Tab-separated table of C-alpha atoms and ligand atoms in Angstrom:
chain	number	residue	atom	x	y	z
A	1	UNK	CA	22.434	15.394	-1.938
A	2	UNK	CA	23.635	18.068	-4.088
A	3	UNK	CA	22.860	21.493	-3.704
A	4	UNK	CA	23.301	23.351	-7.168
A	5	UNK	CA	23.672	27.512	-6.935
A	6	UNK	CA	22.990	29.534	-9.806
A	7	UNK	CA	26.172	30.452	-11.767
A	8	UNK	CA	26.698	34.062	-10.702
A	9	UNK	CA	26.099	33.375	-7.080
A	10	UNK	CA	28.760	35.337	-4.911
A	11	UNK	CA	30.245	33.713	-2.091
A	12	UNK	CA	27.599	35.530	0.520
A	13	UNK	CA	24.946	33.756	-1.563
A	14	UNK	CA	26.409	30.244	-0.445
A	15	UNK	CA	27.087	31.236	3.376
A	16	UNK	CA	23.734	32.062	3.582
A	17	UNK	CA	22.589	28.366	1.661
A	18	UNK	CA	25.089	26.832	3.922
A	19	UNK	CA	23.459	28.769	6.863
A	20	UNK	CA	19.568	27.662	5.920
A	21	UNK	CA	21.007	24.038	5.229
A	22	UNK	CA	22.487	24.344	8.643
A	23	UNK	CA	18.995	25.410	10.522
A	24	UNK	CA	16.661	22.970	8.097
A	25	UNK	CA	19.127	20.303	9.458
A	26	UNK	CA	18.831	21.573	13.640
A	27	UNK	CA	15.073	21.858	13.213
A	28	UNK	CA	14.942	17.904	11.853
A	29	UNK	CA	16.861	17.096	14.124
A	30	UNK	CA	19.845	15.721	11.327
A	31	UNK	CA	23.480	16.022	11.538
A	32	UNK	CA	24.699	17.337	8.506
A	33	UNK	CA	28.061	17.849	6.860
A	34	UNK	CA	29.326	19.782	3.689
A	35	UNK	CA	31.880	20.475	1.040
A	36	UNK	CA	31.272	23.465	-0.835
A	37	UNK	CA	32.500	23.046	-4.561
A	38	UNK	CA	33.057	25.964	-6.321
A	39	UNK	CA	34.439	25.291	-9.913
A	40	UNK	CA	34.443	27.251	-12.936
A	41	UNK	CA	31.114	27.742	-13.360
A	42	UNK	CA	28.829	26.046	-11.010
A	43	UNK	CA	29.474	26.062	-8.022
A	44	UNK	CA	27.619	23.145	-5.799
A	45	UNK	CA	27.364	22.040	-1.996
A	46	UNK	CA	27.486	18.743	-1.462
A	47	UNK	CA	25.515	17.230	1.831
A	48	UNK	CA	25.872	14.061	3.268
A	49	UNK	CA	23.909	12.696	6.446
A	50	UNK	CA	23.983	9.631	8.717
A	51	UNK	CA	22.073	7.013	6.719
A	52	UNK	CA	19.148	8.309	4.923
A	53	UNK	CA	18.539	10.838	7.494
A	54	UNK	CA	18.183	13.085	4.736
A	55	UNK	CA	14.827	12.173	3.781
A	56	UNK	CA	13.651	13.587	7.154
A	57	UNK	CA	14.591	17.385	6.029
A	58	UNK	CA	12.128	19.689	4.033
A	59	UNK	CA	14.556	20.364	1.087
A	60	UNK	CA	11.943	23.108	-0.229
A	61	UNK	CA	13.099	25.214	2.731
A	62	UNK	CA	16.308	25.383	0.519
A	63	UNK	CA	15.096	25.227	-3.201
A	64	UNK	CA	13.391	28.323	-2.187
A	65	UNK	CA	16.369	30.941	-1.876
A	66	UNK	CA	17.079	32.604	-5.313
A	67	UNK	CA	20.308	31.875	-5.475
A	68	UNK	CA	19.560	27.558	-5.337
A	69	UNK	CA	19.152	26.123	-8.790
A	70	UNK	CA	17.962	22.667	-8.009
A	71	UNK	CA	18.816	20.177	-5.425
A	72	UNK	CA	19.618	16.668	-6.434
A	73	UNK	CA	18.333	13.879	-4.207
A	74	UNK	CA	21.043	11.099	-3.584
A	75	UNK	CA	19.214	9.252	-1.286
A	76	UNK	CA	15.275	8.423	-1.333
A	77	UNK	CA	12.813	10.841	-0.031
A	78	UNK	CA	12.144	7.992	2.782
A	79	UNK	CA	14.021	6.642	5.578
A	80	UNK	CA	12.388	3.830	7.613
A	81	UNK	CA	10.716	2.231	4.520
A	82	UNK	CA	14.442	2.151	2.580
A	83	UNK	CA	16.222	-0.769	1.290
A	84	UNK	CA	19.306	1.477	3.458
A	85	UNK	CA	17.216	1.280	6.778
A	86	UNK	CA	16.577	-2.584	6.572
A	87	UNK	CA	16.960	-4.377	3.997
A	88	UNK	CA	13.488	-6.440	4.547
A	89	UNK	CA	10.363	-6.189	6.609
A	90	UNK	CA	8.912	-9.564	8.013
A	91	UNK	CA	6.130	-9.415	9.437
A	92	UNK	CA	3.346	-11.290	11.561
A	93	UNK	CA	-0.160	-10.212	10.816
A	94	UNK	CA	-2.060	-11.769	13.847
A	95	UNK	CA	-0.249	-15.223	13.300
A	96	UNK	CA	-0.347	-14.851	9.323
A	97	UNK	CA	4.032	-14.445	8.623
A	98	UNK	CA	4.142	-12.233	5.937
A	99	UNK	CA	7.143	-11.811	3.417
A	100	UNK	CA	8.801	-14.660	4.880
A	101	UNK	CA	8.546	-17.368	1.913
A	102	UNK	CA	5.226	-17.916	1.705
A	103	UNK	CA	2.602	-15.974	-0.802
A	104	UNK	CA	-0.125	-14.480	1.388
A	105	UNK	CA	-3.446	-15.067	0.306
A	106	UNK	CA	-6.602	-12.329	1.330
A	107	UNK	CA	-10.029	-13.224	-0.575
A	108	UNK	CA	-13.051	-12.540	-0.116
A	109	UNK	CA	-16.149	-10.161	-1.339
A	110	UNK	CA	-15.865	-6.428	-1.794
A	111	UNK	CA	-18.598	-5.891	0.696
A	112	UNK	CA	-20.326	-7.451	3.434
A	113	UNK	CA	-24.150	-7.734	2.155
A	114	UNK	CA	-25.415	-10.547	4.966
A	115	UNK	CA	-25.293	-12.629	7.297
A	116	UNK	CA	-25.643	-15.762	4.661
A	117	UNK	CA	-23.546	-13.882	2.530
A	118	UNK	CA	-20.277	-13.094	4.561
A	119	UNK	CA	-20.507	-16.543	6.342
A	120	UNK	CA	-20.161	-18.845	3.093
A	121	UNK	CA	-17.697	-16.425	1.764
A	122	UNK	CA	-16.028	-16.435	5.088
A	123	UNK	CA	-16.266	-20.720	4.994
A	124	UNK	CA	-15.135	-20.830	1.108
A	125	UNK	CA	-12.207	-18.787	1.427
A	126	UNK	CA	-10.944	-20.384	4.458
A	127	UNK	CA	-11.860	-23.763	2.047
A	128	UNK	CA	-10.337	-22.824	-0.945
A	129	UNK	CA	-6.759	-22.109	1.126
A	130	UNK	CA	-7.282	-18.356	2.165
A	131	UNK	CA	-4.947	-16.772	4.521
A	132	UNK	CA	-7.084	-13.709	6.030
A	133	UNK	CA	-11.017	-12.677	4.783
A	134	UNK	CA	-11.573	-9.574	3.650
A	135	UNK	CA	-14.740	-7.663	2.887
A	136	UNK	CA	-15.929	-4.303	3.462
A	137	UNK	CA	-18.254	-2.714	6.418
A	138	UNK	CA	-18.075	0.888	5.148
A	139	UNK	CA	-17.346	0.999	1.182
A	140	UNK	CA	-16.805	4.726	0.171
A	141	UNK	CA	-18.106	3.942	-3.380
A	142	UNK	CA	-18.336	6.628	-6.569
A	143	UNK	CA	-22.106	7.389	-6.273
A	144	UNK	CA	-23.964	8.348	-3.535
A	145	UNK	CA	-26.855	5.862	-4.774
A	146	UNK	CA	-24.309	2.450	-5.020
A	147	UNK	CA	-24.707	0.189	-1.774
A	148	UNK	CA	-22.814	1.916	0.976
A	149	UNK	CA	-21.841	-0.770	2.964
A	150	UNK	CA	-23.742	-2.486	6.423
A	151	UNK	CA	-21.387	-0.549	8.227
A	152	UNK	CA	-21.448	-0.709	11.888
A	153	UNK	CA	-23.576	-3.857	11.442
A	154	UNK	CA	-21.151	-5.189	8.882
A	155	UNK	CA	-18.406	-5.325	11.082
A	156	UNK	CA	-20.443	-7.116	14.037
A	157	UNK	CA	-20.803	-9.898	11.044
A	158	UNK	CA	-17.091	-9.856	10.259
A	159	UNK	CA	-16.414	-10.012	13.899
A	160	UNK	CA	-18.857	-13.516	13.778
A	161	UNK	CA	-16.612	-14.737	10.062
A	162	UNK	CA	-13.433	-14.548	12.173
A	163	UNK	CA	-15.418	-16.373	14.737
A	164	UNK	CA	-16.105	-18.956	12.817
A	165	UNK	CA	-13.230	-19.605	10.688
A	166	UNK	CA	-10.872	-18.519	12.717
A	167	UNK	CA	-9.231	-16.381	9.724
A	168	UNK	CA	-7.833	-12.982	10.422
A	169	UNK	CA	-10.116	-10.470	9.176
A	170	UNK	CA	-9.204	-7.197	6.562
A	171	UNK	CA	-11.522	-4.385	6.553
A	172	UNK	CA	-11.683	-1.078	4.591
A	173	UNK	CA	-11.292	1.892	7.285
A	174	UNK	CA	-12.808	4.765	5.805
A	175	UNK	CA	-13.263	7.477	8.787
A	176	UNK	CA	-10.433	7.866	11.736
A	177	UNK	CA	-13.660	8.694	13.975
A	178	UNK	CA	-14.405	4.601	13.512
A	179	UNK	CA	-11.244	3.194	14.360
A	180	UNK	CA	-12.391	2.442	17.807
A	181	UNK	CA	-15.304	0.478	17.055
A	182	UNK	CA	-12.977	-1.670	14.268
A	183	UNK	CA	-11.120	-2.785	17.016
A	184	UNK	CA	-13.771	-3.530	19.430
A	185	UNK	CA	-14.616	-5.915	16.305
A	186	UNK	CA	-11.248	-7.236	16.616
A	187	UNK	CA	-10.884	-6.308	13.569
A	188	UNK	CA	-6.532	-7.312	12.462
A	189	UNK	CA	-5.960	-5.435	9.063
A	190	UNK	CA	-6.773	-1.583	8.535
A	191	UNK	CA	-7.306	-1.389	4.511
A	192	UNK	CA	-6.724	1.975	3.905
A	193	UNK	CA	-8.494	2.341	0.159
A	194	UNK	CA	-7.320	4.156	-2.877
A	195	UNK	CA	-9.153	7.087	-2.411
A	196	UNK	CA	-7.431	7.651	1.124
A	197	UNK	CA	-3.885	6.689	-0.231
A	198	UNK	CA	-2.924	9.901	0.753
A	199	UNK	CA	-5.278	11.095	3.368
A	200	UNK	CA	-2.239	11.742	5.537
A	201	UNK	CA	-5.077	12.666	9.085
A	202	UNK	CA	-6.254	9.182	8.533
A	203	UNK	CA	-2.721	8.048	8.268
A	204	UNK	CA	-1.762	9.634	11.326
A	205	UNK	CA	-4.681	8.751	13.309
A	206	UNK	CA	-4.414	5.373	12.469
A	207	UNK	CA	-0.710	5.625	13.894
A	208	UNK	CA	-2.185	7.483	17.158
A	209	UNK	CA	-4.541	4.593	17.995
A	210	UNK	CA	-2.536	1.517	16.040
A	211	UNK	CA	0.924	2.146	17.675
A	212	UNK	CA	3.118	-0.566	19.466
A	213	UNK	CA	0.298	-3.114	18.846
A	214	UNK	CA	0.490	-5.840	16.517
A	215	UNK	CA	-2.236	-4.745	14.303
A	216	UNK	CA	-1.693	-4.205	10.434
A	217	UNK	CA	-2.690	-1.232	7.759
A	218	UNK	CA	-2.812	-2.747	4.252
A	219	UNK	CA	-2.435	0.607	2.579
A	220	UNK	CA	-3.445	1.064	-1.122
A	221	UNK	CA	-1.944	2.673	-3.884
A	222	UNK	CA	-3.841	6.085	-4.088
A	223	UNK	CA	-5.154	5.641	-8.190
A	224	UNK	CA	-2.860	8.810	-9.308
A	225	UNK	CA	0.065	8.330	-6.907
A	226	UNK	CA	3.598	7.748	-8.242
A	227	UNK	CA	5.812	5.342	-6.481
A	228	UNK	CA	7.266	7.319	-4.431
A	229	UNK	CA	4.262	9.227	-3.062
A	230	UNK	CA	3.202	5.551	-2.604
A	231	UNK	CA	6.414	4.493	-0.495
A	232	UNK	CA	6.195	7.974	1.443
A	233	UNK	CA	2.363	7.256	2.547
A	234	UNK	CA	3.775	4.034	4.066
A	235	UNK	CA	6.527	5.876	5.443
A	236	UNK	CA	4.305	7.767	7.851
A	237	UNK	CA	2.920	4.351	9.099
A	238	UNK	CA	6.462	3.791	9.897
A	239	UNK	CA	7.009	7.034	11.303
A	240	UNK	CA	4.131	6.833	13.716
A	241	UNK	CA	5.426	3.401	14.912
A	242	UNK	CA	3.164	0.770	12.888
A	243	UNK	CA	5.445	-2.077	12.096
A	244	UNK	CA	2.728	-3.679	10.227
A	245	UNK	CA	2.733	-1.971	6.921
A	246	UNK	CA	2.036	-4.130	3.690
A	247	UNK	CA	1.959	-1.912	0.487
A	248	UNK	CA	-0.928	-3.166	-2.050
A	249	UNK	CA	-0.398	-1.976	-5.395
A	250	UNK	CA	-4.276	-1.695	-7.274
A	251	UNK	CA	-3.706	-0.296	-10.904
A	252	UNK	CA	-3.601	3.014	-11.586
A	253	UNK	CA	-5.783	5.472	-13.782
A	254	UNK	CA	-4.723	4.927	-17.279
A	255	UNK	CA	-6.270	6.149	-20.771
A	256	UNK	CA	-8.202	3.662	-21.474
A	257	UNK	CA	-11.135	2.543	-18.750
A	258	UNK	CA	-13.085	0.340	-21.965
A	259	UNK	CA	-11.508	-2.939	-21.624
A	260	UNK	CA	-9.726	-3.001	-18.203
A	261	UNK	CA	-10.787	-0.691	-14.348
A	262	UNK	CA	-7.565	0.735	-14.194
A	263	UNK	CA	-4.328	0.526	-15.800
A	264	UNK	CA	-2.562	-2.440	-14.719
A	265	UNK	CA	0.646	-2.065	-12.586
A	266	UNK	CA	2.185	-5.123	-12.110
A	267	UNK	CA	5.835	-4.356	-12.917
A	268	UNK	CA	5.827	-1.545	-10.547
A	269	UNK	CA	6.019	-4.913	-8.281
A	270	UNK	CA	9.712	-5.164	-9.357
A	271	UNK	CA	10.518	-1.782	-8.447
A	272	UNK	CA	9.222	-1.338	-5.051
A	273	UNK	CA	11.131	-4.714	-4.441
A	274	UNK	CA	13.758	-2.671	-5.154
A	275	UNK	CA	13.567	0.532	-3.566
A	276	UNK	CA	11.944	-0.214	-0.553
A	277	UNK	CA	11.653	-2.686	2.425
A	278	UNK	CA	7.626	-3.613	2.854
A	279	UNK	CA	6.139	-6.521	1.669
A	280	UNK	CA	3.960	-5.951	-1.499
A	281	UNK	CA	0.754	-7.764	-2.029
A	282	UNK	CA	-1.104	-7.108	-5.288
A	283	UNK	CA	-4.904	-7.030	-6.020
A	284	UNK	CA	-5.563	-8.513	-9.559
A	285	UNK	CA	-9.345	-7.163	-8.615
A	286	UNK	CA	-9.571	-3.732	-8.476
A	287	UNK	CA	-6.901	-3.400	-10.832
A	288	UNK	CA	-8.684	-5.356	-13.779
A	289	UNK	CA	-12.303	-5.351	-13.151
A	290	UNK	CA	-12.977	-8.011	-14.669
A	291	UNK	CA	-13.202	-11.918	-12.941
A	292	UNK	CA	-11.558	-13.503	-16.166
A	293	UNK	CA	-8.266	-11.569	-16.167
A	294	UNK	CA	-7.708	-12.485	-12.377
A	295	UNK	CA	-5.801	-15.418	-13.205
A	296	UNK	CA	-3.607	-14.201	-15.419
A	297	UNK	CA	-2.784	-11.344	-13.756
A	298	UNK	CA	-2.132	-13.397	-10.441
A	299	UNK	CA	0.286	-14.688	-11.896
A	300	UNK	CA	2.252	-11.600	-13.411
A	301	UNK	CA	2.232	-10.406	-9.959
A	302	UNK	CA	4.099	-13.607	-8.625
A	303	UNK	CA	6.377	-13.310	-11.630
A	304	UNK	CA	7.530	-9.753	-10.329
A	305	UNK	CA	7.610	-11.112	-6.689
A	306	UNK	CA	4.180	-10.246	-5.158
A	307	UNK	CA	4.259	-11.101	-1.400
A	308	UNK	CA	1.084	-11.810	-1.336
A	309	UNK	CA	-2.517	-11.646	-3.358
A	310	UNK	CA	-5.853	-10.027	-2.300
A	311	UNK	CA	-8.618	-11.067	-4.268
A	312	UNK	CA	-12.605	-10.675	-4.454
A	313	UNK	CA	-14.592	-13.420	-4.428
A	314	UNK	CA	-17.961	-13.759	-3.408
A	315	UNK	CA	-20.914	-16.966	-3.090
A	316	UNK	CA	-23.197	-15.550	-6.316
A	317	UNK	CA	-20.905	-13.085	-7.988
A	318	UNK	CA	-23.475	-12.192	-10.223
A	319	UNK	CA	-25.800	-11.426	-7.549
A	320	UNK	CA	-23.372	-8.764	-5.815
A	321	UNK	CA	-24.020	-5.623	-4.128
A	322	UNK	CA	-20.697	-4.166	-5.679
A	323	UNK	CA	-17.365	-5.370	-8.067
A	324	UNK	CA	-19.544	-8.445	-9.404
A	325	UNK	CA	-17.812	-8.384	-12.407
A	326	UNK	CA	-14.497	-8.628	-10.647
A	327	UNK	CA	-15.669	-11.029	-7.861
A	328	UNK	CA	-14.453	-14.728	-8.815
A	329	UNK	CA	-16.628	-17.662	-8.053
A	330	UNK	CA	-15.899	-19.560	-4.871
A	331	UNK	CA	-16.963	-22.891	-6.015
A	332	UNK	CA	-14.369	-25.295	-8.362
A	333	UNK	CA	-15.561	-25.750	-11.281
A	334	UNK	CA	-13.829	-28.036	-13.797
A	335	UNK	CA	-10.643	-26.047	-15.662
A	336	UNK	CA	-12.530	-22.596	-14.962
A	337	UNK	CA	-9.989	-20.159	-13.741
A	338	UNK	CA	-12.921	-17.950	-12.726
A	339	UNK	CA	-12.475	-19.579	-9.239
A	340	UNK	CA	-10.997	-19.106	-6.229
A	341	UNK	CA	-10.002	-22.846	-5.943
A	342	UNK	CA	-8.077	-22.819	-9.030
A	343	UNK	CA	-6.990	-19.382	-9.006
A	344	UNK	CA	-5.466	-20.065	-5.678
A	345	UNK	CA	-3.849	-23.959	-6.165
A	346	UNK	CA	-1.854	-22.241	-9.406
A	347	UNK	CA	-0.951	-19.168	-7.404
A	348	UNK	CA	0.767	-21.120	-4.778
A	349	UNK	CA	2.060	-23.413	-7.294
A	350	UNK	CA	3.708	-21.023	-9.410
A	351	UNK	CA	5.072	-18.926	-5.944
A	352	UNK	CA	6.584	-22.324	-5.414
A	353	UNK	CA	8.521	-22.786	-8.475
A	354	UNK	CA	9.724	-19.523	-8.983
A	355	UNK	CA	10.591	-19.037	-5.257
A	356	UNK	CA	14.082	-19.313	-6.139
A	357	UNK	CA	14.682	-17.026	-8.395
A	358	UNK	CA	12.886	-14.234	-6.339
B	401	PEP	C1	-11.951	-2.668	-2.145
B	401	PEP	O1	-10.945	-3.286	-1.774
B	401	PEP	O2	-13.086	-3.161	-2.187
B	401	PEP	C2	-11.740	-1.294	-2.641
B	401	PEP	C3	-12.711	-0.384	-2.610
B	401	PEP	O3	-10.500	-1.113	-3.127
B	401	PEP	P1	-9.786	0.183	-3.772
B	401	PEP	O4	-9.642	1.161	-2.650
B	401	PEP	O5	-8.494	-0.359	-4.288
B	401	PEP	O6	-10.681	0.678	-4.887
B	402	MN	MN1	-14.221	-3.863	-4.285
């Protein structure tokens, strides 16, 4: 990084910079070295650290003297989730490999509403070529007076779906006081929503109970964060030793909420296949809100190199408790790509043929 000084610094000014650089450095626990330049007119310090160690220092500790212009990041603002670190994350989601060549595929409804309910959705997803169910126990929805979820019930069914099918189950964790009981469910994938994108206690606490096992967090983009706020939630998963980490990219809140949820964000695909190391799985959903622009959007997202696809689909979409309108059908139904059938024959088909050029 480069450390610019105002232009009428004297040369005390930069000691002491050099000097806070030092201690910000000891306190992270980073070996840093410098070159002070001092030119004509600007003079500039000039850091380097092992790696991308750099992204474990609080650079505000030095933006903050008066004499500091601005500091110029070199290297990201993360260090585990970099393309520097490793240059790809495989991983194994209870058997599932993800980011290994194969699009992952999560469907199911947005919530669990019964017994009936979660079981044929459970049964048609697993049908229609699914990968892992998802559905939610505790939904943390916009009004108080929506369906909340079955909750601690809901997750006893879920527990019964991955029974049943045998399917690895994803589930929306809303509260850190319930992680316990989502793994006495056996619960495999911690969704951590867009509202709690950067709910950095939950984050933790999920790290405090998830650590050195092999369970997942798929972690959502929160609906205002940029990309690298994004990366940097993940990052903590990382930090608090969760290998586990998928990154799901939703759509983001755009001006116009008429015709489309959210704005959609497929291309930021691309870039986070370039700046950082986790697997990205898109939901076509959440991001549209609406069940015929799933397809299309699917495949976007495998165009820019989607690991992987969750999508809601539930038995009587238009009977829902919540997302109807986004929920495809999970029945076939001749060239409707309102289903999950079709929606997920072309999505593997078109992984397939562009696998190459990925
Ligand atoms: C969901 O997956 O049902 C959900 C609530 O998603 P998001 O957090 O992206 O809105
Ligand atoms: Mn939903």
């Amino acid at each position: 990084m480069i450390i610019k000084m105002k232009h009428d610094v004297s040369q005390e000014d930069i000691n002491r910079t050099v000097d806070r650089l030092e201690s910000v450095a000891r306190d992270s626990g980073v070996v840093v070295s410098h070159i002070v330049s001092k030119g004509e007119e600007l003079p500039v310090v000039a850091v380097q650290a092992k790696g991308t160690d750099i992204a474990k220092m609080d650079l505000d500790q030095i933006r903050q003297l008066e004499s500091v212009d601005s500091i110029v990041r070199i290297a990201e603002p993360y260090k585990l989730a970099s393309k520097t670190y490793k240059e790809k994350r495989i991983l194994d989601v209870s058997g599932v490999q993800v980011g290994n060549g194969r699009l992952l595929i999560i469907a199911g409804p947005c919530g669990v509403e019964s017994e009936e309910q979660i079981m044929q959705a459970a049964i048609g997803s697993k049908e229609a070529g699914a990968d892992m169910l998802r559905a939610g126990a505790y939904k943390p929805r916009t009004s108080p007076y929506s369906f909340q979820g079955l909750k601690k019930y809901g997750l006893k069914l879920l527990a019964q779906a991955k029974e049943e099918t045998g399917l690895p189950i994803v589930t929306e964790i809303t509260d850190p006081r319930n992680i316990d009981l989502y793994l006495d469910n056996g619960i495999d994938v911690f969704q951590v929503g867009t509202r709690n994108g950067q709910n950095y206690d939950l984050l933790i606490a999920l790290t405090d109970a998830l650590k050195g096992t092999d369970k997942a967090v798929l972690l959502k983009r929160g609906m205002g964060a940029t990309l690298d706020e994004f990366i940097q939630a993940g990052e903590y998963l990382l930090a608090g030793d969760v290998q586990n980490v998928m990154l799901c990219l939703r759509g983001i809140k755009g001006i116009d909420t008429k015709h489309t949820r959210n704005s959609v964000d497929t291309a930021d695909i691309s870039v986070l296949r370039t700046l950082c190391n986790l697997p990205v799985v898109y939901d076509p959903s959440h991001s549209t809100g609406d069940r015929d622009l799933v397809y299309p959007v699917t495949l976007g997202a495998i165009g820019h190199g989607a690991d992987g696809i969750v999508v809601e689909a539930h038995p009587n979409p238009e009977m829902a408790k919540s997302d109807g309108p986004q929920s495809l059908y999970l029945n076939k139904k001749e060239r409707d790509r309102t289903n999950l059938v079709t929606l997920i024959e072309s999505a593997r088909h078109t992984y397939q043929a562009i696998k190459h050029i990925r």
